[in-house]
Coordinates of C-alpha atoms in Angstrom, one line a residue:
X1291 CA 20.4 -25.9 -18.7
X1292 CA 21.9 -29.4 -19.0
X1293 CA 21.7 -32.2 -16.5
X1294 CA 24.4 -34.8 -15.8
X1295 CA 24.4 -36.1 -19.3
X1296 CA 24.8 -32.4 -20.3
X1297 CA 24.9 -32.7 -24.1
X1298 CA 22.8 -35.5 -24.3
X1299 CA 11.3 -32.9 -29.0
X1300 CA 7.1 -32.0 -33.7
X1301 CA 6.7 -31.8 -37.8
X1302 CA 7.6 -32.9 -41.1
X1303 CA 5.7 -31.5 -43.8
X1304 CA 7.5 -31.4 -47.1
X1305 CA 9.7 -28.4 -47.6
X1306 CA 7.4 -27.0 -50.2
X1307 CA 4.3 -27.4 -48.0
X1308 CA 6.0 -25.8 -45.1
X1309 CA 7.1 -22.8 -47.2
X1310 CA 3.7 -22.5 -48.7
X1311 CA 2.1 -22.3 -45.3
X1312 CA 4.4 -19.6 -43.9
X1313 CA 5.6 -17.1 -46.6
X1314 CA 6.0 -13.6 -45.5
X1315 CA 4.2 -10.8 -47.3
X1316 CA 7.2 -8.6 -47.7
X1317 CA 10.1 -10.9 -47.8
X1318 CA 13.4 -9.0 -48.2
X1319 CA 15.2 -12.0 -49.6
X1320 CA 14.9 -15.1 -51.7
X1321 CA 13.0 -18.0 -50.1
X1322 CA 15.7 -20.6 -50.6
X1323 CA 17.5 -19.6 -47.5
X1324 CA 20.8 -19.2 -49.4
X1325 CA 21.0 -15.9 -51.3
X1326 CA 19.5 -12.5 -51.0
X1327 CA 17.0 -11.6 -53.7
X1328 CA 18.2 -8.1 -54.5
X1329 CA 20.7 -8.9 -57.2
X1330 CA 23.5 -8.2 -54.8
X1331 CA 23.1 -4.4 -54.9
X1332 CA 21.4 -3.6 -51.6
X1333 CA 23.4 -1.8 -49.0
X1334 CA 23.3 -3.0 -45.4
X1335 CA 21.0 -0.1 -44.4
X1336 CA 18.6 -0.9 -47.3
X1337 CA 18.6 -4.5 -46.3
X1338 CA 17.9 -3.7 -42.6
X1339 CA 15.0 -1.4 -43.7
X1340 CA 13.5 -4.3 -45.7
X1341 CA 13.8 -6.8 -42.9
X1342 CA 12.2 -4.3 -40.4
X1343 CA 9.3 -3.6 -42.9
X1344 CA 8.1 -7.2 -43.2
X1345 CA 4.5 -8.0 -42.5
X1346 CA 4.3 -11.7 -41.5
X1347 CA 1.8 -13.8 -43.4
X1348 CA 0.1 -15.6 -40.5
X1349 CA -1.3 -19.0 -41.4
X1350 CA -2.9 -21.9 -39.5
X1351 CA -0.1 -23.9 -37.9
X1352 CA 0.9 -27.3 -39.3
X1353 CA 2.0 -30.1 -37.0
X1354 CA 5.5 -29.5 -35.6
X1355 CA 8.2 -31.0 -37.9
X1356 CA 10.4 -33.8 -36.7
X1357 CA 13.2 -31.4 -36.4
X1358 CA 11.1 -29.4 -33.9
X1359 CA 10.2 -32.6 -31.9
X1360 CA 7.2 -33.9 -33.8
X1361 CA 3.6 -34.3 -32.7
X1362 CA 0.1 -33.1 -33.7
X1363 CA -0.9 -29.7 -35.0
X1364 CA -1.7 -27.4 -32.1
X1365 CA -5.4 -27.4 -31.3
X1366 CA -7.4 -24.2 -30.9
X1367 CA -7.5 -22.8 -27.3
X1368 CA -10.7 -23.4 -25.3
X1369 CA -12.2 -20.0 -26.4
X1370 CA -11.7 -21.0 -30.0
X1371 CA -8.5 -19.0 -30.6
X1372 CA -6.5 -20.7 -33.3
X1373 CA -2.7 -20.9 -33.3
X1374 CA -1.1 -18.9 -36.2
X1375 CA 2.4 -19.5 -37.6
X1376 CA 4.7 -17.4 -39.9
X1377 CA 8.3 -17.2 -41.0
X1378 CA 9.7 -13.7 -41.4
X1379 CA 13.2 -13.4 -42.7
X1380 CA 16.3 -12.4 -40.8
X1381 CA 19.9 -11.9 -41.8
X1382 CA 22.0 -15.0 -41.4
X1383 CA 24.8 -12.7 -40.2
X1384 CA 23.7 -9.6 -38.5
X1385 CA 27.1 -8.0 -39.2
X1386 CA 26.3 -8.4 -43.0
X1387 CA 22.6 -7.9 -43.3
X1388 CA 22.7 -7.5 -47.1
X1389 CA 24.1 -11.0 -47.4
X1390 CA 22.3 -14.3 -46.9
X1391 CA 19.1 -14.5 -45.0
X1392 CA 17.1 -17.2 -43.2
X1393 CA 13.6 -18.0 -41.9
X1394 CA 12.6 -17.4 -38.3
X1395 CA 9.7 -19.7 -37.3
X1396 CA 7.1 -17.9 -35.2
X1397 CA 3.9 -19.0 -33.5
X1398 CA 1.2 -16.9 -31.8
X1399 CA -2.2 -17.0 -30.1
X1400 CA -4.0 -13.6 -30.2
X1401 CA -5.1 -11.9 -27.0
X1402 CA -8.4 -12.9 -25.5
X1403 CA -9.1 -9.4 -24.0
X1404 CA -10.5 -6.2 -25.4
X1405 CA -8.4 -4.4 -27.9
X1406 CA -8.3 -1.3 -25.7
X1407 CA -6.6 -3.3 -22.9
X1408 CA -4.0 -5.1 -25.1
X1409 CA -0.4 -4.3 -24.2
X1410 CA 1.2 -6.0 -27.1
X1411 CA 3.0 -9.3 -27.7
X1412 CA 4.6 -11.4 -25.0
X1413 CA 7.6 -13.3 -26.4
X1414 CA 8.6 -16.5 -24.7
X1415 CA 11.8 -18.5 -24.7
X1416 CA 11.5 -21.7 -22.6
X1417 CA 15.1 -22.6 -22.4
X1418 CA 17.8 -24.9 -23.8
X1419 CA 19.5 -23.6 -25.7
X1420 CA 18.0 -25.8 -28.4
X1421 CA 14.3 -26.0 -27.6
X1422 CA 11.6 -25.2 -30.2
X1423 CA 9.4 -22.4 -28.9
X1424 CA 7.0 -23.1 -31.8
X1425 CA 6.5 -26.7 -30.6
X1426 CA 6.5 -25.9 -26.9
X1427 CA 4.2 -22.9 -26.5
X1428 CA 0.9 -24.6 -27.3
X1429 CA 1.4 -27.3 -24.7
X1430 CA 2.2 -24.7 -22.0
X1431 CA -0.3 -22.1 -23.0
X1432 CA -2.9 -23.0 -20.2
X1433 CA -0.3 -21.8 -17.7
X1434 CA -0.3 -18.4 -19.3
X1435 CA -4.0 -18.0 -20.1
X1436 CA -4.4 -15.1 -17.6
X1437 CA -1.6 -13.2 -19.4
X1438 CA -3.4 -13.6 -22.7
X1439 CA -6.0 -11.2 -21.5
X1440 CA -3.6 -8.4 -22.4
X1441 CA -1.0 -10.0 -24.6
X1442 CA -0.7 -12.0 -27.8
X1443 CA 1.3 -15.1 -26.7
X1444 CA 4.3 -15.5 -29.1
X1445 CA 7.3 -17.8 -29.3
X1446 CA 9.8 -18.8 -31.9
X1447 CA 12.5 -21.3 -32.9
X1448 CA 15.8 -19.5 -32.2
X1449 CA 18.3 -19.5 -35.0
X1450 CA 19.8 -23.0 -35.5
X1451 CA 16.8 -24.6 -33.8
X1452 CA 13.8 -26.5 -35.4
X1453 CA 12.4 -24.6 -38.4
X1454 CA 14.9 -21.7 -38.0
X1455 CA 17.8 -23.0 -40.1
X1456 CA 18.3 -26.1 -38.0
X1457 CA 21.8 -27.2 -37.1
X1458 CA 22.3 -30.9 -38.0
X1459 CA 25.1 -33.0 -36.6
X1460 CA 23.6 -36.4 -37.3
X1461 CA 25.9 -38.8 -39.1
X1462 CA 25.6 -42.6 -39.6
X1463 CA 29.3 -42.9 -38.7
X1464 CA 28.8 -41.6 -35.2
X1465 CA 28.0 -44.0 -32.4
X1466 CA 24.8 -43.5 -30.4
X1467 CA 25.7 -41.3 -27.5
X1468 CA 24.2 -44.0 -25.2
X1469 CA 27.2 -46.2 -26.2
X1470 CA 29.7 -43.6 -24.9
X1471 CA 30.3 -43.5 -21.1
X1472 CA 29.8 -39.9 -19.9
X1473 CA 31.9 -40.6 -16.9
X1474 CA 35.1 -42.4 -18.1
X1475 CA 36.4 -44.0 -14.9
X1476 CA 37.4 -47.4 -16.1
X1477 CA 40.6 -46.8 -18.0
X1478 CA 42.0 -45.0 -21.0
X1479 CA 39.7 -46.7 -23.5
X1480 CA 36.5 -45.0 -22.1
X1481 CA 38.2 -41.6 -22.1
X1482 CA 39.5 -42.1 -25.6
X1483 CA 36.0 -43.0 -26.8
X1484 CA 34.5 -39.9 -25.2
X1485 CA 37.1 -37.6 -26.6
X1486 CA 36.7 -39.2 -30.1
X1487 CA 32.9 -38.9 -29.9
X1488 CA 33.1 -35.1 -29.2
X1489 CA 35.7 -34.6 -31.9
X1490 CA 33.8 -36.6 -34.5
X1491 CA 30.5 -34.9 -33.5
X1492 CA 32.1 -31.5 -34.1
X1493 CA 33.4 -32.6 -37.5
X1494 CA 29.9 -33.9 -38.4
X1495 CA 28.3 -30.6 -37.4
X1496 CA 30.8 -28.8 -39.7
X1497 CA 30.1 -31.1 -42.6
X1498 CA 26.3 -30.8 -42.3
X1499 CA 25.8 -27.3 -41.1
X1500 CA 29.1 -25.4 -41.5
X1501 CA 27.4 -22.5 -43.3
X1502 CA 25.2 -21.7 -40.3
X1503 CA 27.4 -22.7 -37.3
X1504 CA 29.1 -19.3 -37.0
X1505 CA 25.8 -17.5 -36.7
X1506 CA 23.7 -19.3 -34.0
X1507 CA 25.0 -17.6 -30.9
X1508 CA 22.9 -15.9 -28.3
X1509 CA 23.9 -12.3 -29.3
X1510 CA 22.6 -12.9 -32.9
X1511 CA 19.5 -14.5 -31.5
X1512 CA 18.9 -11.5 -29.3
X1513 CA 19.1 -9.3 -32.5
X1514 CA 16.5 -11.6 -34.0
X1515 CA 14.2 -10.9 -31.0
X1516 CA 14.4 -7.2 -31.8
X1517 CA 13.5 -7.9 -35.4
X1518 CA 10.5 -10.0 -34.1
X1519 CA 9.5 -7.0 -32.0
X1520 CA 9.5 -4.8 -35.0
X1521 CA 7.6 -7.1 -37.4
X1522 CA 5.0 -7.7 -34.7
X1523 CA 4.5 -3.9 -34.5
X1524 CA 5.5 -3.5 -30.9
X1525 CA 7.3 -0.4 -29.6
X1526 CA 8.8 -2.4 -26.7
X1527 CA 9.8 -6.1 -26.3
X1528 CA 7.7 -7.7 -23.5
X1529 CA 9.4 -10.9 -22.7
X1530 CA 9.2 -14.1 -20.5
X1531 CA 12.5 -16.1 -20.5
X1532 CA 13.0 -19.3 -18.6
X1533 CA 16.5 -20.8 -17.8
X1534 CA 18.6 -20.3 -20.9
X1535 CA 15.9 -17.8 -21.9
X1536 CA 17.1 -15.6 -19.0
X1537 CA 20.6 -15.5 -20.6
X1538 CA 19.0 -14.6 -24.0
X1539 CA 16.8 -11.9 -22.2
X1540 CA 19.9 -10.5 -20.5
X1541 CA 21.7 -10.3 -23.9
X1542 CA 18.7 -8.5 -25.4
X1543 CA 18.6 -6.0 -22.5
X1544 CA 22.3 -5.3 -23.0
X1545 CA 21.9 -4.7 -26.8
X1546 CA 18.6 -2.8 -26.6
X1547 CA 18.0 -1.4 -23.1
X1548 CA 15.7 1.3 -24.5
X1549 CA 13.5 -1.3 -26.1
X1550 CA 12.9 -3.5 -23.0
X1551 CA 9.3 -3.5 -22.0
X1552 CA 8.0 -5.7 -19.1
X1553 CA 10.4 -8.6 -18.8
X1554 CA 10.5 -11.6 -16.5
X1555 CA 13.5 -14.0 -16.2
X1556 CA 12.7 -17.2 -14.3
X1557 CA 15.3 -19.8 -13.4
X1558 CA 18.1 -17.4 -13.8
X1559 CA 21.4 -18.3 -15.4
X1560 CA 24.5 -17.0 -13.6
X1561 CA 26.1 -14.6 -16.1
X1562 CA 29.4 -14.5 -14.2
X1563 CA 30.3 -18.1 -14.8
X1564 CA 32.4 -19.6 -17.5
X1565 CA 31.3 -23.1 -18.7
X1566 CA 33.4 -25.0 -16.2
X1567 CA 32.2 -22.8 -13.3
X1568 CA 28.6 -23.3 -14.5
X1569 CA 29.0 -27.0 -14.5
X1570 CA 30.5 -27.0 -11.0
X1571 CA 27.6 -24.9 -9.7
X1572 CA 25.1 -27.2 -11.3
X1573 CA 26.8 -30.2 -9.6
X1574 CA 26.2 -28.5 -6.3
X1575 CA 22.6 -27.5 -7.4
X1576 CA 21.6 -31.0 -8.3
X1577 CA 23.3 -32.4 -5.1
X1578 CA 21.3 -29.9 -3.0
X1579 CA 18.1 -30.7 -4.7
X1580 CA 18.7 -34.4 -4.3
X1581 CA 19.4 -34.0 -0.6
X1582 CA 16.0 -32.1 -0.4
X1583 CA 14.4 -35.1 -2.1
X1584 CA 16.1 -37.5 0.3
X1585 CA 14.9 -35.6 3.3
X1586 CA 11.4 -35.8 2.0
X1587 CA 11.8 -39.5 1.2
X1588 CA 13.0 -40.2 4.7
X1589 CA 9.9 -38.5 6.1
X1590 CA 7.7 -40.8 4.0
X1591 CA 9.4 -43.9 5.4
X1592 CA 11.6 -44.5 2.4
X1593 CA 13.1 -48.0 2.3
X1594 CA 16.4 -46.6 1.1
X1595 CA 17.4 -45.3 4.5
X1596 CA 16.2 -43.7 7.8
X1597 CA 17.5 -40.3 7.0
X1598 CA 18.6 -38.1 4.1
X1599 CA 22.3 -38.9 4.5
X1600 CA 21.8 -42.6 4.3
X1601 CA 19.5 -42.3 1.3
X1602 CA 22.0 -40.2 -0.6
X1603 CA 24.8 -42.7 0.2
X1604 CA 22.6 -45.6 -0.8
X1605 CA 21.8 -44.0 -4.1
X1606 CA 25.5 -43.3 -4.8
X1607 CA 26.3 -46.9 -4.0
X1608 CA 23.5 -48.1 -6.3
X1609 CA 24.8 -46.0 -9.2
X1610 CA 28.3 -47.3 -8.7
X1611 CA 27.0 -50.9 -8.6
X1612 CA 25.0 -50.4 -11.8
X1613 CA 27.9 -48.8 -13.5
X1614 CA 29.9 -52.0 -12.8
X1615 CA 27.1 -54.5 -13.4
X1616 CA 24.0 -53.2 -15.1
X1617 CA 20.7 -54.7 -14.0
X1618 CA 18.6 -56.6 -16.6
X1619 CA 15.1 -55.2 -17.3
X1620 CA 12.1 -56.8 -18.7
X1621 CA 12.3 -55.3 -22.2
X1622 CA 15.6 -57.1 -22.7
X1623 CA 17.8 -54.1 -22.0
X1624 CA 19.8 -53.1 -19.0
X1625 CA 19.7 -50.4 -16.3
X1626 CA 23.1 -48.9 -15.9
X1627 CA 24.5 -46.0 -13.8
X1628 CA 24.0 -43.4 -16.5
X1629 CA 20.3 -44.3 -16.7
X1630 CA 20.0 -43.9 -12.9
X1631 CA 21.5 -40.4 -13.1
X1632 CA 19.2 -39.6 -16.0
X1633 CA 16.2 -40.6 -14.0
X1634 CA 17.2 -38.9 -10.8
X1635 CA 18.3 -35.6 -12.5
X1636 CA 15.2 -35.5 -14.6
X1637 CA 12.9 -36.1 -11.6
X1638 CA 14.5 -33.2 -9.8
X1639 CA 13.2 -30.7 -12.3
X1640 CA 9.7 -31.0 -10.9
X1641 CA 8.7 -31.8 -7.3
X1642 CA 5.6 -33.7 -8.4
X1643 CA 8.0 -36.3 -10.0
X1644 CA 9.4 -37.2 -6.5
X1645 CA 6.9 -39.9 -5.6
X1646 CA 7.7 -41.8 -8.7
X1647 CA 11.4 -41.4 -8.2
X1648 CA 11.0 -42.8 -4.7
X1649 CA 9.2 -45.9 -6.0
X1650 CA 11.8 -46.4 -8.8
X1651 CA 14.8 -46.2 -6.5
X1652 CA 13.3 -48.5 -3.9
X1653 CA 12.5 -51.1 -6.6
X1654 CA 16.0 -50.8 -8.2
X1655 CA 17.6 -51.3 -4.8
X1656 CA 15.5 -54.5 -4.7
X1657 CA 16.9 -55.6 -8.1
X1658 CA 13.9 -54.5 -10.1
X1659 CA 15.0 -51.9 -12.6
X1660 CA 11.9 -51.6 -14.7
X1661 CA 10.4 -48.5 -13.1
X1662 CA 13.7 -46.6 -13.0
X1663 CA 14.5 -47.5 -16.6
X1664 CA 11.1 -46.3 -17.7
X1665 CA 11.5 -43.1 -15.7
X1666 CA 14.9 -42.5 -17.3
X1667 CA 13.5 -43.0 -20.8
X1668 CA 10.4 -40.9 -20.1
X1669 CA 12.3 -38.0 -18.6
X1670 CA 14.8 -38.3 -21.4
X1671 CA 12.1 -37.0 -23.7
X1672 CA 13.1 -33.5 -22.8
X1673 CA 11.8 -30.2 -23.8
X1674 CA 13.8 -27.0 -24.1
X1675 CA 16.5 -26.7 -21.5
X1676 CA 16.9 -30.4 -20.9
X1677 CA 13.8 -30.3 -18.7
X1678 CA 11.2 -33.0 -18.9
X1679 CA 8.0 -32.1 -20.7
X1680 CA 5.9 -30.3 -18.1
X1681 CA 2.7 -31.6 -19.6
X1682 CA 3.6 -35.3 -19.2
X1683 CA 4.4 -35.7 -15.5
X1684 CA 4.7 -39.4 -14.5
X1685 CA 2.3 -40.9 -12.0
X1686 CA 3.7 -42.6 -9.0
X1687 CA 1.1 -45.3 -9.2
X1688 CA 2.4 -46.6 -12.5
X1689 CA 5.5 -46.5 -14.7
X1690 CA 5.3 -43.5 -17.1
X1691 CA 4.3 -44.0 -20.6
X1692 CA 7.3 -43.8 -22.9
X1693 CA 6.7 -42.4 -26.3
X1694 CA 8.8 -43.4 -29.3
X1695 CA 7.5 -40.5 -31.3
X1696 CA 10.1 -38.6 -33.3
X1697 CA 13.7 -39.0 -32.8
X1698 CA 14.3 -36.3 -35.4
X1699 CA 14.5 -33.2 -33.1
X1700 CA 17.7 -31.2 -33.5
X1701 CA 17.6 -30.1 -29.9
X1702 CA 20.8 -31.7 -28.8
X1703 CA 22.7 -30.6 -31.9
X1704 CA 21.5 -27.0 -31.4
X1705 CA 22.4 -27.1 -27.7
X1706 CA 25.9 -28.0 -28.6
X1707 CA 26.2 -25.5 -31.4
X1708 CA 24.8 -22.5 -29.5
X1709 CA 26.8 -23.3 -26.4
X1710 CA 30.0 -23.6 -28.3
X1711 CA 29.4 -20.5 -30.3
X1712 CA 28.7 -18.5 -27.1
X1713 CA 31.7 -19.7 -25.2
X1714 CA 35.4 -19.3 -26.0
X1715 CA 36.3 -22.1 -23.4
X1716 CA 37.8 -25.1 -25.0
X1717 CA 38.7 -27.6 -22.3
X1718 CA 40.9 -30.7 -22.6
X1719 CA 40.9 -34.0 -20.7
X1720 CA 43.7 -32.7 -18.6
X1721 CA 41.7 -29.6 -17.6
X1722 CA 38.8 -31.9 -16.5
X1723 CA 41.1 -34.2 -14.6
X1724 CA 42.6 -31.3 -12.7
X1725 CA 39.1 -30.1 -11.7
X1726 CA 37.5 -33.5 -11.1
X1727 CA 38.2 -33.5 -7.3
X1728 CA 36.1 -30.3 -6.9
X1729 CA 33.2 -31.8 -8.8
X1730 CA 33.4 -35.0 -6.7
X1731 CA 33.3 -32.9 -3.6
X1732 CA 30.3 -30.9 -4.9
X1733 CA 28.5 -34.1 -5.8
X1734 CA 29.7 -37.7 -6.1
X1735 CA 26.6 -38.6 -8.0
X1736 CA 26.2 -35.7 -10.5
X1737 CA 29.7 -34.2 -10.4
X1738 CA 31.6 -36.6 -12.7
X1739 CA 29.2 -36.3 -15.6
X1740 CA 29.0 -32.6 -15.4
X1741 CA 32.8 -32.3 -15.2
X1742 CA 33.3 -34.4 -18.3
X1743 CA 30.6 -32.5 -20.2
X1744 CA 33.1 -29.7 -20.4
X1745 CA 34.7 -31.6 -23.3
X1746 CA 31.7 -31.0 -25.5
X1747 CA 33.2 -28.0 -27.4
X1748 CA 36.6 -29.6 -27.9
X1749 CA 37.5 -29.5 -31.6
X1750 CA 34.6 -27.2 -32.4
X1751 CA 35.1 -25.6 -35.8
X1752 CA 33.9 -22.1 -34.8
X1753 CA 35.8 -20.0 -32.2
X1754 CA 33.6 -18.9 -29.3
X1755 CA 33.1 -15.2 -28.7
X1756 CA 33.6 -14.9 -24.9
X1757 CA 33.1 -16.7 -21.6
X1758 CA 29.5 -15.6 -21.6
X1759 CA 27.3 -13.2 -23.5
X1760 CA 27.2 -9.7 -21.9
X1761 CA 24.1 -8.7 -20.0
X1762 CA 24.8 -5.3 -18.5
X1763 CA 21.9 -3.0 -19.3
X1764 CA 22.2 0.4 -17.7
X1765 CA 19.2 2.5 -18.4
X1766 CA 16.8 -0.4 -19.0
X1767 CA 13.5 -0.5 -17.0
X1768 CA 13.1 -3.0 -14.2
X1769 CA 13.5 -6.6 -15.1
X1770 CA 11.8 -9.1 -12.7
X1771 CA 14.1 -12.0 -11.8
X1772 CA 12.6 -15.1 -10.1
X1773 CA 15.1 -17.3 -8.2
X1774 CA 14.2 -20.7 -6.8
X1775 CA 16.2 -21.8 -3.7
X1776 CA 15.9 -25.5 -4.6
X1777 CA 16.6 -25.1 -8.4
X1778 CA 19.0 -27.9 -9.5
X1779 CA 19.9 -26.6 -13.0
X1780 CA 20.1 -22.8 -12.4
X1781 CA 21.1 -22.5 -8.8
X1782 CA 19.4 -19.7 -6.8
X1783 CA 22.6 -17.6 -6.5
X1784 CA 22.5 -16.9 -10.2
X1785 CA 19.5 -14.5 -9.7
X1786 CA 21.5 -12.1 -7.5
X1787 CA 24.4 -12.1 -9.8
X1788 CA 22.2 -11.4 -12.8
X1789 CA 20.7 -8.5 -10.9
X1790 CA 24.1 -7.1 -10.2
X1791 CA 25.3 -7.5 -13.8
X1792 CA 22.1 -6.0 -15.3
X1793 CA 22.9 -2.9 -13.2
X1794 CA 21.5 -0.8 -10.4
X1795 CA 17.7 -0.3 -10.7
X1796 CA 17.3 -2.9 -13.4
X1797 CA 17.4 -6.4 -11.8
X1798 CA 14.6 -6.8 -9.3
X1799 CA 14.5 -10.1 -7.4
X1800 CA 11.7 -12.3 -6.2
X1801 CA 12.6 -15.4 -4.2
X1802 CA 10.7 -18.7 -4.4
X1803 CA 11.5 -21.1 -1.6
X1804 CA 10.6 -24.2 -3.5
X1805 CA 11.9 -27.2 -5.5
X1806 CA 12.3 -27.9 -9.2
X1807 CA 13.6 -25.9 -12.1
X1808 CA 12.1 -22.5 -12.4
X1809 CA 9.2 -21.2 -10.4
X1810 CA 6.2 -19.9 -12.5
X1811 CA 5.5 -23.3 -14.1
X1812 CA 5.6 -25.0 -10.7
X1813 CA 2.0 -23.6 -10.3
X1814 CA 2.9 -21.8 -7.1
X1815 CA 0.1 -19.3 -6.5
X1816 CA 2.3 -16.6 -4.9
X1817 CA 4.8 -16.6 -7.7
X1818 CA 2.1 -16.5 -10.4
X1819 CA 0.3 -13.7 -8.7
X1820 CA 3.5 -11.6 -8.4
X1821 CA 4.6 -12.3 -12.0
X1822 CA 1.1 -11.7 -13.4
X1823 CA 0.8 -8.4 -11.5
X1824 CA 4.0 -7.1 -13.1
X1825 CA 3.3 -8.3 -16.6
X1826 CA -0.4 -7.2 -16.6
X1827 CA -0.3 -4.1 -14.4
X1828 CA 3.4 -3.1 -14.1
X1829 CA 3.4 -3.7 -10.3
X1830 CA 6.6 -5.1 -9.0
X1831 CA 6.6 -7.1 -5.8
X1832 CA 7.9 -5.5 -2.6
X1833 CA 11.7 -5.5 -2.2
X1834 CA 12.9 -8.8 -0.6
X1835 CA 9.6 -10.5 -1.4
X1836 CA 9.6 -14.3 -0.8
X1837 CA 7.1 -16.9 -2.0
X1838 CA 6.9 -20.2 -0.1
X1839 CA 6.3 -23.6 -1.8
X1840 CA 3.1 -25.5 -1.2
X1841 CA 3.8 -29.0 0.2
X1842 CA 3.1 -32.1 -1.7
X1843 CA -0.3 -33.6 -0.9
X1844 CA -0.4 -36.1 2.0
X1845 CA 0.4 -39.6 1.0
X1846 CA 2.5 -38.6 -2.0

């Protein structure tokens, strides 16, 4: 889910090379992504049968395209298993399957265990919306190596993302979003600029991707997941969803309860919230997480203050001062209040970023903004879900390395498009002003930016479908929900509400008393043991089970 900037990473082969590497063996439609290849005579049922009967043509994976975030081709796993990629076809509009079709970009690593022990495929969505699963899975695969004993590890670019008919809103006429104040508090001009930016971005999205914008919502992506299940040859969908991936998993369970296999939802989105309520809950979640950081910092002898309350107050005062008078940094730029919020919110996604955040804030308070600026830029290189890349944690002993690699990802564009397609909420500046006091009470540091992010769908050319996608799934098997008490982006309370909405006997909760966004990728042994036991052996944890965090090492 987004942080305070809210709407704020890899391949480009030529189109011909990309298509040549990933043709499907039984494509039901033309490869140009525009028209079906049946002469216009197929019925919807015939088209669906053709889609379901595809056999993906797995090929060695190329490097991720710039639109996916860029980078090198994925290396073979330590046991020599190569990554394979394919692009089966899906209907552009699931309501009209005999119409246009599109590619779905897939990646997999085959199971390392004996064939007799293989359960099937385990499909991942790492969050967002807007993150490329094809680009993300290889980097995170070591975290899931134990699961590969019984599953093929599989992920995909959801529709509108990366190599799955990417949404594009880029336009030379648009200002860089860093030039637009996310928290317009210095008069009418700042607010007018923010409103205009959102309006002009929506118009650019329509110009560049108007043909796909109506079809990128979570419900249609969930239908894609069932198609993926079928073309992979699995009777059930075994699934691991993180953050936004929990919303997608809930939507799948609602549509196909009888097809749910072993499913884990980690960092659970609250399915009862509209977008404004979600933003307000996040303001409270980030505030709570920052107070936890501040308490830890005080225990370390933090120079910002003797206790958590003083450290929080000092940081708020520093952000306000930087908003008024940015601090020059050594690369010739400036550290402003937005950069401070970027650095702080990004560092709250993982507890092992806390030592670097402490050093950065102490230095900035002493008029040295270099470390905080570097941290803001490094943690701005986000993966799916707005979370910093888990494989690139900064070191407290040095400023993090900031990569300039690939600014071609469409993650931000896809985030906006999927969010606005899913939600019927269209807030105005007056709506935000009326709610702003609530956000300030929830968090003077994070509240304003999250409040004003509610304008991101203003002027959107496609009407949203509902406040949230439906997740009720009576009759589905147990779904394991992992809630983290210190989670800033998907506050802990969301897990209980998801369990309630899924239905009696479906949502099954595991609590992690820890910090950061999500739980499994924190590396906590208790969480991993519980999740692995369910996915590998079908054993749920005991009712009311709680896992406790392991403290940061001494001296950090």
